[in-house]
Coordinates of C-alpha atoms and ligand atoms in Angstrom, one line a residue:
Chain V
M409 CA -32.3 29.5 17.8
V410 CA -29.9 26.9 19.0
T411 CA -29.4 24.1 16.5
T412 CA -27.1 21.3 16.8
S413 CA -24.1 20.6 14.1
I414 CA -22.9 17.8 15.3
A415 CA -24.8 15.1 17.4
V416 CA -22.9 11.9 18.5
E417 CA -25.3 9.8 20.4
N418 CA -24.5 7.5 23.0
V419 CA -20.9 5.9 20.4
T420 CA -19.0 3.4 21.1
V421 CA -15.7 2.4 19.0
A422 CA -13.7 -0.8 19.5
Y423 CA -10.4 -1.7 17.5
H424 CA -10.2 -5.4 17.2
D425 CA -11.2 -6.3 21.3
R426 CA -9.7 -2.6 22.3
V427 CA -12.6 -0.2 23.4
A428 CA -11.3 3.7 22.4
L429 CA -14.2 4.9 22.8
Y430 CA -17.2 4.6 25.3
R431 CA -20.8 5.5 24.6
A432 CA -19.6 9.0 23.7
S433 CA -22.6 12.0 23.6
L434 CA -22.7 15.3 22.2
A435 CA -24.0 17.9 20.9
I436 CA -22.1 20.7 19.1
R437 CA -24.1 23.8 19.1
S438 CA -24.0 25.8 15.4
G439 CA -21.3 28.6 15.1
T440 CA -19.3 27.6 17.6
I441 CA -15.5 26.5 18.4
C442 CA -15.2 23.4 20.2
G443 CA -11.9 22.3 21.4
L444 CA -11.5 18.2 22.0
V445 CA -8.9 17.9 24.5
G446 CA -7.1 14.7 26.2
M447 CA -3.5 12.5 26.1
N448 CA -2.3 11.2 23.6
G449 CA -4.4 7.9 23.2
A450 CA -7.4 9.1 25.0
G451 CA -9.4 8.6 21.5
K452 CA -9.5 11.9 20.2
S453 CA -8.6 11.1 16.9
T454 CA -11.1 7.9 17.3
L455 CA -14.0 10.3 18.0
L456 CA -13.1 12.8 15.2
K457 CA -13.1 9.4 12.5
A458 CA -16.3 8.0 14.3
I459 CA -17.8 11.5 13.2
M460 CA -16.2 11.0 9.8
G461 CA -17.7 7.7 9.2
F462 CA -14.3 6.2 8.7
V463 CA -14.7 3.8 11.6
R464 CA -17.5 1.9 12.5
P465 CA -19.3 2.1 15.8
L466 CA -20.4 -0.7 18.1
E467 CA -23.6 1.0 18.9
G468 CA -24.9 4.9 19.0
R469 CA -24.8 6.9 16.2
V470 CA -23.8 10.3 14.6
L471 CA -26.1 12.7 12.6
V472 CA -24.5 16.0 10.7
Q473 CA -27.3 18.8 10.2
G474 CA -30.2 16.2 11.0
L475 CA -28.0 14.3 8.4
P476 CA -26.3 10.9 8.3
V477 CA -22.9 11.6 7.8
G478 CA -22.3 10.2 4.3
A479 CA -25.3 12.3 3.2
A480 CA -23.4 15.4 4.8
Q481 CA -20.3 14.6 2.9
K482 CA -21.7 14.0 -0.5
R483 CA -23.8 17.7 0.2
N484 CA -19.7 18.8 1.1
L485 CA -20.9 19.9 4.4
I486 CA -17.8 18.8 6.4
A487 CA -14.2 19.6 6.2
Y488 CA -12.0 17.1 7.8
V489 CA -8.3 18.2 8.6
P490 CA -6.3 14.9 9.6
Q491 CA -3.5 14.6 11.8
A492 CA -0.8 15.4 9.0
E493 CA 1.5 11.9 9.2
E494 CA -1.4 10.8 7.1
V495 CA -0.8 11.0 3.9
D496 CA 2.6 10.2 1.4
W497 CA 4.7 13.3 1.8
Q498 CA 6.7 12.4 -0.9
F499 CA 3.7 12.3 -3.5
P500 CA 4.3 14.4 -6.7
V501 CA 1.7 17.0 -6.6
T502 CA 1.8 21.1 -5.9
V503 CA 0.7 22.9 -2.7
F504 CA -1.7 24.4 -5.6
D505 CA -2.9 20.6 -6.5
V506 CA -3.7 19.7 -2.9
V507 CA -5.5 22.7 -2.0
M508 CA -8.1 22.7 -5.6
M509 CA -8.5 18.6 -3.7
G510 CA -10.8 20.7 -1.5
R511 CA -13.1 21.3 -4.4
Y512 CA -13.2 18.6 -6.0
G513 CA -16.4 17.5 -4.5
R514 CA -18.3 20.4 -5.9
M515 CA -17.3 20.0 -9.7
N516 CA -18.6 17.6 -12.0
W517 CA -17.4 14.3 -12.7
L518 CA -14.5 15.2 -14.8
R519 CA -13.6 17.3 -11.9
L520 CA -12.3 20.1 -14.6
P521 CA -11.8 23.3 -12.3
S522 CA -13.9 26.3 -13.5
K523 CA -12.7 29.9 -12.5
V524 CA -14.6 30.0 -9.4
D525 CA -12.7 27.2 -8.6
Y526 CA -9.3 28.5 -9.2
T527 CA -10.8 31.6 -7.0
L528 CA -11.6 29.9 -4.1
V529 CA -8.1 28.1 -4.1
Q530 CA -6.1 31.6 -4.6
T531 CA -8.1 33.0 -1.7
A532 CA -7.6 30.1 0.2
L533 CA -3.7 30.1 -0.5
T534 CA -4.0 33.6 0.6
E535 CA -5.7 33.2 3.7
V536 CA -2.9 30.7 5.1
E537 CA 0.3 33.2 3.4
M538 CA 0.6 30.7 1.0
G539 CA 0.3 31.9 -2.0
K540 CA 4.2 32.1 -3.0
L541 CA 4.7 28.8 -2.0
Q542 CA 1.7 27.5 -4.2
D543 CA 3.4 25.6 -7.5
R544 CA 5.9 24.1 -4.8
P545 CA 5.9 20.3 -4.6
I546 CA 4.8 19.2 -1.1
A547 CA 8.0 17.2 -0.4
E548 CA 9.6 20.6 0.4
L549 CA 7.2 21.6 2.9
S550 CA 8.2 22.2 6.1
G551 CA 6.0 21.2 8.8
G552 CA 3.9 24.5 9.7
Q553 CA 3.7 24.7 5.4
R554 CA 2.3 21.2 5.3
K555 CA -0.5 22.3 7.8
R556 CA -1.4 25.5 6.1
A557 CA -1.6 23.6 3.1
F558 CA -4.1 21.1 4.3
L559 CA -6.1 23.9 6.1
A560 CA -6.3 26.1 2.9
R561 CA -7.7 22.7 1.1
A562 CA -10.4 23.1 4.2
L563 CA -11.2 26.7 3.3
A564 CA -11.3 25.9 -0.7
Q565 CA -14.1 23.1 0.5
Q566 CA -16.1 25.8 1.7
A567 CA -18.2 23.3 4.0
Q568 CA -20.3 24.2 6.9
I569 CA -18.5 22.5 9.6
F570 CA -14.7 22.0 10.1
L571 CA -13.2 19.0 11.8
L572 CA -9.8 19.4 12.6
D573 CA -7.6 16.9 14.1
E574 CA -4.1 17.9 16.1
P575 CA -3.6 21.4 14.0
F576 CA -1.3 22.8 16.5
A577 CA 1.1 19.5 16.8
A578 CA 4.5 20.6 16.0
V579 CA 4.1 23.9 14.8
D580 CA 5.6 27.3 15.3
I581 CA 3.8 30.0 16.9
T582 CA 3.1 31.8 14.4
T583 CA 1.4 28.7 11.9
E584 CA -0.7 28.7 15.1
K585 CA -1.5 32.0 15.9
L586 CA -2.7 32.2 12.0
I587 CA -4.8 28.5 12.4
I588 CA -6.4 30.0 15.3
D589 CA -7.3 33.4 13.6
R590 CA -9.2 31.6 10.5
L591 CA -10.7 29.2 12.9
L592 CA -12.2 32.4 14.6
Q593 CA -13.0 33.9 11.4
L594 CA -15.1 31.0 10.5
R595 CA -16.5 30.8 13.7
Q596 CA -17.6 34.4 12.8
A597 CA -18.8 33.3 9.5
G598 CA -21.1 30.7 11.3
H599 CA -19.0 27.7 11.3
T600 CA -18.6 25.1 12.8
V601 CA -15.7 23.9 14.2
L602 CA -14.5 20.8 16.5
V603 CA -10.7 20.9 16.7
S604 CA -8.3 18.0 19.0
T605 CA -5.8 19.8 21.0
H606 CA -3.6 19.0 23.8
D607 CA -2.3 22.4 23.5
L608 CA -4.2 23.5 26.8
S609 CA -2.7 26.4 27.0
S610 CA -4.5 28.4 23.8
I611 CA -7.9 26.6 24.5
K612 CA -9.2 29.4 26.3
T613 CA -8.6 32.1 23.6
F614 CA -10.3 30.5 20.7
C615 CA -12.9 28.0 22.2
D616 CA -16.3 28.6 23.3
Q617 CA -16.9 24.6 24.6
V618 CA -14.5 22.3 25.1
V619 CA -14.8 18.1 25.2
L620 CA -12.6 16.6 27.8
I621 CA -11.7 13.1 26.8
N622 CA -10.4 10.1 28.2
R623 CA -11.9 6.9 26.4
S624 CA -15.0 8.6 27.5
I625 CA -15.9 11.6 27.7
L626 CA -15.7 13.2 31.3
A627 CA -16.8 16.6 30.2
Y628 CA -18.5 18.6 28.0
G629 CA -20.1 22.3 28.3
D630 CA -18.6 26.0 28.0
V631 CA -15.2 26.4 28.5
E632 CA -15.5 28.6 32.0
T633 CA -17.4 25.7 33.7
V634 CA -15.6 22.5 32.3
F635 CA -12.1 24.3 31.7
T636 CA -10.9 23.5 35.2
P637 CA -8.0 22.3 37.2
E638 CA -10.4 19.4 39.0
N639 CA -11.5 18.6 35.1
L640 CA -8.1 18.5 33.7
C641 CA -6.7 16.5 36.6
R642 CA -9.4 13.7 35.6
T643 CA -8.2 14.3 31.9
F644 CA -4.6 14.0 32.4
G645 CA -4.5 11.7 35.4
N646 CA -2.0 12.1 38.2
H647 CA 1.0 13.6 36.9
F648 CA -0.9 16.6 35.3
C649 CA -2.5 17.1 39.2
Q650 CA 1.0 16.9 40.9
Y651 CA 2.0 19.7 38.4
Q652 CA -0.4 22.1 38.9
E653 CA -0.6 21.9 42.8
G654 CA 3.0 22.6 42.4
K655 CA 2.2 25.5 40.6
Chain N
M871 CA 22.3 3.6 -44.0
F872 CA 21.4 4.2 -40.9
W873 CA 18.1 5.0 -42.1
Q874 CA 18.3 1.5 -43.8
W875 CA 19.2 -0.3 -40.4
L876 CA 16.4 2.1 -38.6
T877 CA 13.4 1.0 -41.5
A878 CA 14.1 -2.4 -41.8
P879 CA 12.7 -4.8 -39.3
W880 CA 9.3 -2.6 -40.9
Q881 CA 10.0 -4.5 -43.8
Y882 CA 8.5 -8.1 -41.6
E883 CA 4.6 -7.9 -41.4
F884 CA 5.3 -9.7 -37.7
M885 CA 7.7 -6.5 -37.1
V886 CA 5.2 -4.2 -37.4
R887 CA 2.3 -6.0 -35.4
A888 CA 5.5 -6.8 -32.8
I889 CA 5.8 -2.8 -32.3
L890 CA 2.9 -1.4 -32.3
L891 CA 1.7 -4.0 -29.9
S892 CA 4.3 -3.2 -27.5
V893 CA 3.8 0.2 -28.0
V894 CA 0.3 0.0 -27.2
V895 CA 0.9 -2.0 -24.1
G896 CA 3.7 0.0 -23.1
L897 CA 1.6 3.1 -23.0
V898 CA -1.0 1.4 -21.2
C899 CA 1.1 -0.1 -18.7
G900 CA 3.0 2.9 -18.3
A901 CA 0.0 4.8 -17.4
L902 CA -1.1 2.3 -15.0
S903 CA 2.5 2.4 -13.3
C904 CA 1.9 5.3 -11.9
Y905 CA -1.0 4.7 -9.7
M906 CA 0.8 1.5 -9.0
V907 CA 4.1 2.9 -7.8
L908 CA 2.3 5.7 -6.0
R909 CA -0.3 3.3 -4.5
G910 CA 2.7 1.2 -3.2
W911 CA 1.0 -1.6 -5.3
A912 CA 3.8 -3.1 -6.7
L913 CA 3.1 -6.2 -5.1
M914 CA -0.6 -6.6 -6.3
G915 CA 0.6 -5.9 -9.5
D916 CA 2.8 -9.2 -9.3
A917 CA 0.2 -10.9 -7.6
I918 CA -2.9 -10.1 -10.5
S919 CA -0.4 -10.4 -13.0
H920 CA 0.4 -13.9 -11.6
A921 CA -3.3 -14.8 -10.7
V922 CA -5.0 -14.6 -14.1
L923 CA -3.1 -17.1 -15.8
P924 CA -6.6 -20.2 -14.6
G925 CA -8.4 -17.5 -16.4
V926 CA -6.6 -16.8 -19.8
I927 CA -6.0 -20.4 -20.0
L928 CA -10.2 -21.2 -19.4
A929 CA -10.7 -18.9 -21.6
H930 CA -8.3 -20.2 -24.2
V931 CA -9.8 -23.5 -24.3
L932 CA -13.8 -21.8 -24.1
N933 CA -12.5 -19.8 -27.1
L934 CA -13.6 -17.0 -25.1
P935 CA -11.9 -13.7 -25.2
L936 CA -8.7 -14.2 -23.1
A937 CA -9.5 -10.6 -21.6
L938 CA -12.6 -12.1 -20.1
G939 CA -10.9 -14.8 -18.5
A940 CA -8.0 -13.0 -17.6
F941 CA -10.4 -9.9 -15.8
V942 CA -12.6 -12.9 -14.0
F943 CA -9.7 -14.5 -12.5
G944 CA -7.7 -10.8 -11.5
V945 CA -10.5 -9.6 -10.1
G946 CA -11.4 -12.8 -8.1
S947 CA -7.7 -13.1 -6.7
V948 CA -8.2 -9.4 -5.6
L949 CA -11.5 -10.3 -3.9
T950 CA -9.8 -13.1 -2.3
I951 CA -7.0 -11.2 -1.0
G952 CA -9.0 -8.5 0.3
F953 CA -11.6 -11.5 2.4
V954 CA -8.5 -13.3 4.1
E955 CA -7.1 -10.4 5.4
S956 CA -10.2 -9.1 6.7
Q957 CA -11.1 -11.6 8.4
T958 CA -7.9 -13.0 9.4
R959 CA -4.6 -11.6 11.5
I960 CA -2.7 -12.7 8.6
K961 CA -0.8 -9.3 7.4
E962 CA -1.8 -8.5 3.8
D963 CA 1.9 -9.5 2.1
T964 CA 1.2 -12.5 3.1
V965 CA -1.9 -13.3 2.2
I966 CA -1.1 -11.9 -1.3
G967 CA 1.6 -14.2 -2.0
I968 CA -0.3 -16.9 -0.9
V969 CA -3.2 -16.4 -2.6
F970 CA -1.0 -15.7 -6.1
T971 CA 1.0 -18.8 -5.8
G972 CA -1.9 -20.7 -5.9
F973 CA -3.7 -19.1 -8.2
F974 CA -0.4 -19.5 -10.3
A975 CA -0.4 -22.9 -9.6
L976 CA -3.8 -23.4 -10.4
G977 CA -3.1 -21.7 -13.9
L978 CA 0.0 -24.7 -14.6
V979 CA -2.0 -27.1 -13.5
L980 CA -4.9 -26.7 -16.2
L981 CA -1.9 -26.2 -18.6
S982 CA -0.8 -29.2 -18.2
K983 CA -3.8 -30.4 -18.4
V984 CA -4.5 -28.9 -22.1
K985 CA -0.7 -28.7 -23.3
S986 CA -1.2 -30.1 -26.4
T987 CA -3.1 -26.3 -27.8
I988 CA -1.0 -23.7 -25.7
D989 CA 2.6 -23.1 -25.7
L990 CA 3.5 -22.4 -22.1
T991 CA 6.7 -20.6 -22.9
H992 CA 4.4 -18.4 -25.0
I993 CA 2.5 -17.8 -21.8
L994 CA 5.6 -17.8 -19.5
F995 CA 7.8 -15.3 -22.1
G996 CA 5.4 -13.7 -24.5
N997 CA 4.9 -14.4 -27.9
V998 CA 5.0 -10.7 -29.8
L999 CA 6.3 -12.4 -32.8
G1000 CA 3.6 -14.2 -33.4
I1001 CA 0.7 -12.8 -32.0
S1002 CA -3.0 -13.1 -33.8
N1003 CA -5.0 -10.5 -35.2
T1004 CA -7.7 -12.0 -32.5
D1005 CA -5.3 -11.0 -30.2
I1006 CA -4.5 -8.0 -31.1
Y1007 CA -8.3 -6.9 -31.5
Q1008 CA -8.5 -7.6 -28.2
T1009 CA -5.3 -6.0 -26.8
V1010 CA -6.6 -2.5 -28.6
I1011 CA -9.8 -2.5 -27.2
S1012 CA -8.7 -3.2 -23.7
S1013 CA -6.1 -0.8 -23.8
V1014 CA -8.6 2.1 -25.2
V1015 CA -11.0 0.9 -22.6
T1016 CA -8.1 1.4 -19.7
L1017 CA -6.8 5.2 -21.2
T1018 CA -9.8 6.1 -21.5
I1019 CA -11.5 5.6 -17.8
L1020 CA -7.8 6.5 -16.1
F1021 CA -7.8 9.5 -18.2
L1022 CA -11.3 10.5 -17.6
R1023 CA -11.2 9.5 -13.9
Q1024 CA -7.5 11.2 -13.6
R1025 CA -8.0 13.5 -10.7
D1026 CA -10.0 10.9 -8.7
F1027 CA -7.2 8.4 -9.2
L1028 CA -5.0 10.2 -8.5
L1029 CA -6.9 12.1 -5.2
F1030 CA -7.5 8.1 -4.2
C1031 CA -4.0 7.6 -4.3
F1032 CA -2.8 10.2 -2.4
D1033 CA -5.0 10.6 0.6
P1034 CA -8.6 8.3 0.1
T1035 CA -9.4 10.1 3.6
H1036 CA -10.3 13.3 2.2
A1037 CA -11.9 11.5 -0.6
R1038 CA -14.0 9.5 1.4
S1039 CA -14.9 13.2 3.2
I1040 CA -16.1 14.7 0.2
G1041 CA -18.6 12.0 -0.7
I1042 CA -16.2 10.2 -3.5
N1043 CA -16.9 6.2 -2.9
T1044 CA -13.0 5.3 -2.5
N1045 CA -14.3 1.5 -2.7
L1046 CA -15.4 1.9 -6.1
F1047 CA -12.0 3.7 -7.3
H1048 CA -10.1 0.8 -5.2
Y1049 CA -11.7 -1.9 -7.3
L1050 CA -12.0 -0.2 -10.4
L1051 CA -7.9 0.5 -10.5
L1052 CA -7.5 -3.2 -9.7
S1053 CA -10.1 -4.4 -12.5
L1054 CA -8.2 -1.9 -15.3
L1055 CA -4.6 -3.3 -13.4
S1056 CA -6.7 -6.7 -14.6
L1057 CA -7.4 -6.2 -18.3
T1058 CA -3.7 -4.5 -18.7
A1059 CA -1.9 -7.6 -17.4
V1060 CA -3.5 -9.3 -20.2
A1061 CA -1.7 -7.0 -22.7
G1062 CA 0.9 -6.6 -20.9
L1063 CA 1.1 -11.2 -20.8
Q1064 CA 1.1 -11.4 -24.6
A1065 CA 3.9 -8.6 -25.0
V1066 CA 6.8 -9.7 -22.3
G1067 CA 5.4 -13.0 -20.9
I1068 CA 3.3 -13.5 -17.7
I1069 CA 6.7 -13.4 -15.5
L1070 CA 8.0 -9.8 -16.5
V1071 CA 4.5 -8.2 -16.8
V1072 CA 4.8 -6.4 -13.4
A1073 CA 7.7 -4.8 -14.5
M1074 CA 5.7 -3.3 -17.5
L1075 CA 3.6 -2.2 -14.5
I1076 CA 6.1 -0.4 -12.3
T1077 CA 9.2 0.2 -13.8
P1078 CA 8.1 3.1 -16.1
G1079 CA 6.1 4.7 -13.6
A1080 CA 9.2 4.2 -10.9
T1081 CA 11.7 6.2 -13.5
A1082 CA 9.4 8.5 -13.9
Y1083 CA 9.3 9.3 -10.4
L1084 CA 12.6 10.0 -9.8
L1085 CA 12.8 12.3 -12.5
T1086 CA 9.5 14.9 -11.9
D1087 CA 7.6 16.0 -8.9
R1088 CA 4.4 17.0 -10.9
F1089 CA 2.1 14.5 -11.1
D1090 CA 1.2 15.0 -14.9
R1091 CA 4.2 15.1 -16.2
M1092 CA 5.0 11.6 -14.2
L1093 CA 1.9 10.1 -16.3
G1094 CA 3.1 11.5 -19.5
L1095 CA 6.9 10.3 -18.4
A1096 CA 6.1 7.2 -17.8
M1097 CA 4.2 6.9 -21.2
G1098 CA 6.7 7.7 -23.1
L1099 CA 9.3 5.5 -21.6
G1100 CA 7.1 2.7 -22.2
A1101 CA 6.4 3.0 -25.5
A1102 CA 10.4 4.1 -25.7
A1103 CA 11.3 0.8 -24.4
A1104 CA 8.7 -1.1 -26.7
I1105 CA 10.6 0.2 -29.8
V1106 CA 14.0 -0.1 -28.8
G1107 CA 13.5 -3.6 -27.2
N1108 CA 12.3 -5.2 -30.5
Y1109 CA 15.7 -3.2 -32.3
V1110 CA 17.6 -4.7 -29.5
S1111 CA 15.7 -8.1 -29.9
F1112 CA 15.4 -7.7 -34.2
Y1113 CA 19.4 -7.1 -34.5
L1114 CA 20.8 -9.5 -32.1
D1115 CA 18.1 -12.3 -32.4
V1116 CA 17.1 -12.4 -28.9
A1117 CA 13.9 -12.7 -26.7
T1118 CA 11.2 -9.9 -27.4
G1119 CA 10.1 -9.2 -24.1
G1120 CA 13.2 -9.6 -22.5
C1121 CA 14.6 -7.1 -24.2
I1122 CA 11.7 -4.2 -23.5
V1123 CA 12.1 -5.2 -19.8
L1124 CA 15.8 -5.0 -20.4
V1125 CA 15.8 -1.6 -21.9
Q1126 CA 13.0 0.1 -18.8
T1127 CA 15.5 -1.6 -16.2
L1128 CA 18.5 0.3 -18.1
L1129 CA 16.5 3.5 -18.1
F1130 CA 15.9 3.3 -14.3
G1131 CA 19.0 2.1 -13.8
L1132 CA 20.4 5.7 -15.5
A1133 CA 17.5 7.6 -13.6
V1134 CA 18.6 6.5 -10.1
F1135 CA 21.8 7.8 -10.8
F1136 CA 21.5 10.9 -13.3
A1137 CA 17.7 12.1 -12.1
P1138 CA 18.2 16.1 -12.3
K1139 CA 16.7 16.5 -8.6
H1140 CA 16.4 12.7 -7.2
G1141 CA 19.3 11.2 -8.7
I1142 CA 22.2 9.9 -6.2
L1143 CA 25.0 12.2 -8.2
A1144 CA 22.3 15.4 -8.1
R1145 CA 22.0 14.7 -4.1
K1146 CA 25.6 14.5 -4.0
F1147 CA 25.6 17.8 -5.3
W1148 CA 23.3 19.4 -3.3
A1149 CA 24.7 17.7 -0.2
K1150 CA 28.1 19.9 -1.4
I1151 CA 26.5 22.7 -1.9
D1152 CA 24.8 22.8 1.2
L1153 CA 27.6 22.9 3.1
Ligands
ADP306 N1 -6.2 1.8 14.0 C1 -6.2 1.2 15.4 N2 -5.8 -0.4 15.7 C2 -6.2 -0.6 17.0 N3 -6.0 0.6 17.4 C3 -6.1 2.0 17.5 C4 -5.9 2.5 16.1 N4 -6.2 3.7 16.3 C5 -6.0 4.1 17.3 N5 -6.2 2.5 18.3 C6 -6.0 2.9 19.7 O1 -6.8 3.6 20.3 C7 -6.9 4.5 21.2 C8 -7.3 5.7 20.8 O2 -6.7 6.4 20.1 P1 -6.5 7.5 18.8 O3 -8.0 8.0 19.0 O4 -5.7 7.6 18.0 O5 -6.0 8.7 20.5 P2 -5.3 9.7 20.4 O6 -6.2 10.9 19.2 O7 -6.3 10.6 21.5 O8 -3.8 10.2 20.4 C9 -5.3 4.3 21.6 O9 -5.1 3.3 22.4 C10 -4.7 3.8 20.2 O10 -3.8 2.5 20.1
MG307 MG1 -4.6 11.6 17.5

């Protein structure tokens, strides 16, 4: 049976009077990795935020495992990894503290971690190869290490669905490969992943499906059928087309 | 000799009350200051501590607990700020500046009407030496309530300050914590007002947290340090004021400022000297 993890139905989002996303519709299948591709300002982050309920759509709706997103969040169904710029890196917390925050939703209201919580945090840290750095203040991490810490937090959350906003921006090859491996592992375990990126070269290596976006959804479907030079040309505009022809 | 110097203030009941009250206030303001500093709410602290003035005066006139009046007006100012900010294109710091001075001005006008019963200087500069029993009870109760809430929900407040986006994504109601923190701020502003006066409250609400932030990279230590600094400054400030016969509120805040100044230069890792030192080593 094919089930839909994330259903986006006719969603329009505007910031003040500027429409950033126009009538987007998607149905992301469970147990797949879906790449979200578009240039800067195309509305990738906006789409992810609309799915998370962080921006209110002018029209349309989003269902996560058939639930409104608020209910899905209360059940810890979604893990969201934002673009790194969005937190204060001078904050006095360690890598371990950050990853433990992934468990808060599963703790009682005093947020006292149990043995299970500690174990899962350790596992998550090991999976992103950050075990040795667990007691470092986050202010002392490199860009790649920051991304890993946030990925570990999402892993520790043990959600069904993972949304990642530009996890490959400004990371080195090793970290990129590590992140991709974790995503493949998640898919193996039956999780659904939606990941925004503008790194086109790696899409074919790990995505099952791809969404091409430029203020509205231009194309959506399996990588083989959708990820074509013509479609990419429509997504990225003239420069990209000329570059492709040149090659 | 030294012993006598140390114990002399404790022989006066007004000094005992003053020291105890300012220590309680130092502890609770210290705890709250960590969140103010990390959340970037220094201006908000300043705003609320001023905006409670009309509430304090009305409560005094109506014979209600001062904390109640302060709470209503503190939260009222926050809601006003939030409303104007969301409905217009005016930026937050501008809105804060307008709203809090407006509330404060309203307070001054009210005060001029009821002048006979309240002393303006006590409100502006604190009156820890002449504080009444009722005021002490109220301050202790509001401080205990604030500290209990802060400690029980410590992790939620921390997450709310650090990464509200993540908090929302795991189903935490960030609006609740936003307004809870601002409500605690209003309650604490009254406590601080009695110790150091309305003008200096904001120092109690940000300086210890800022000093602690220079001294450590761990949140729990920062919290402990800030509370300790708040209490220590309260004690030292009272002694200085006792022996030099100068304003208590001013002394407490001055001690906090001095401690902050020391940390700016000498903090082990984030102080100016340490950074110079490490920069040299790196070469
Ligand atoms: N908070 C905001 N306020 C106003 N405009 C915004 C805001 N966030 C994004 N935008 C605008 O919406 C468009 C889409 O942005 P975004 O979703 O961040 O794109 P992407 O993530 O694909 O780079 C851009 O034109 C951007 O300038
Ligand atoms: Mg983006």
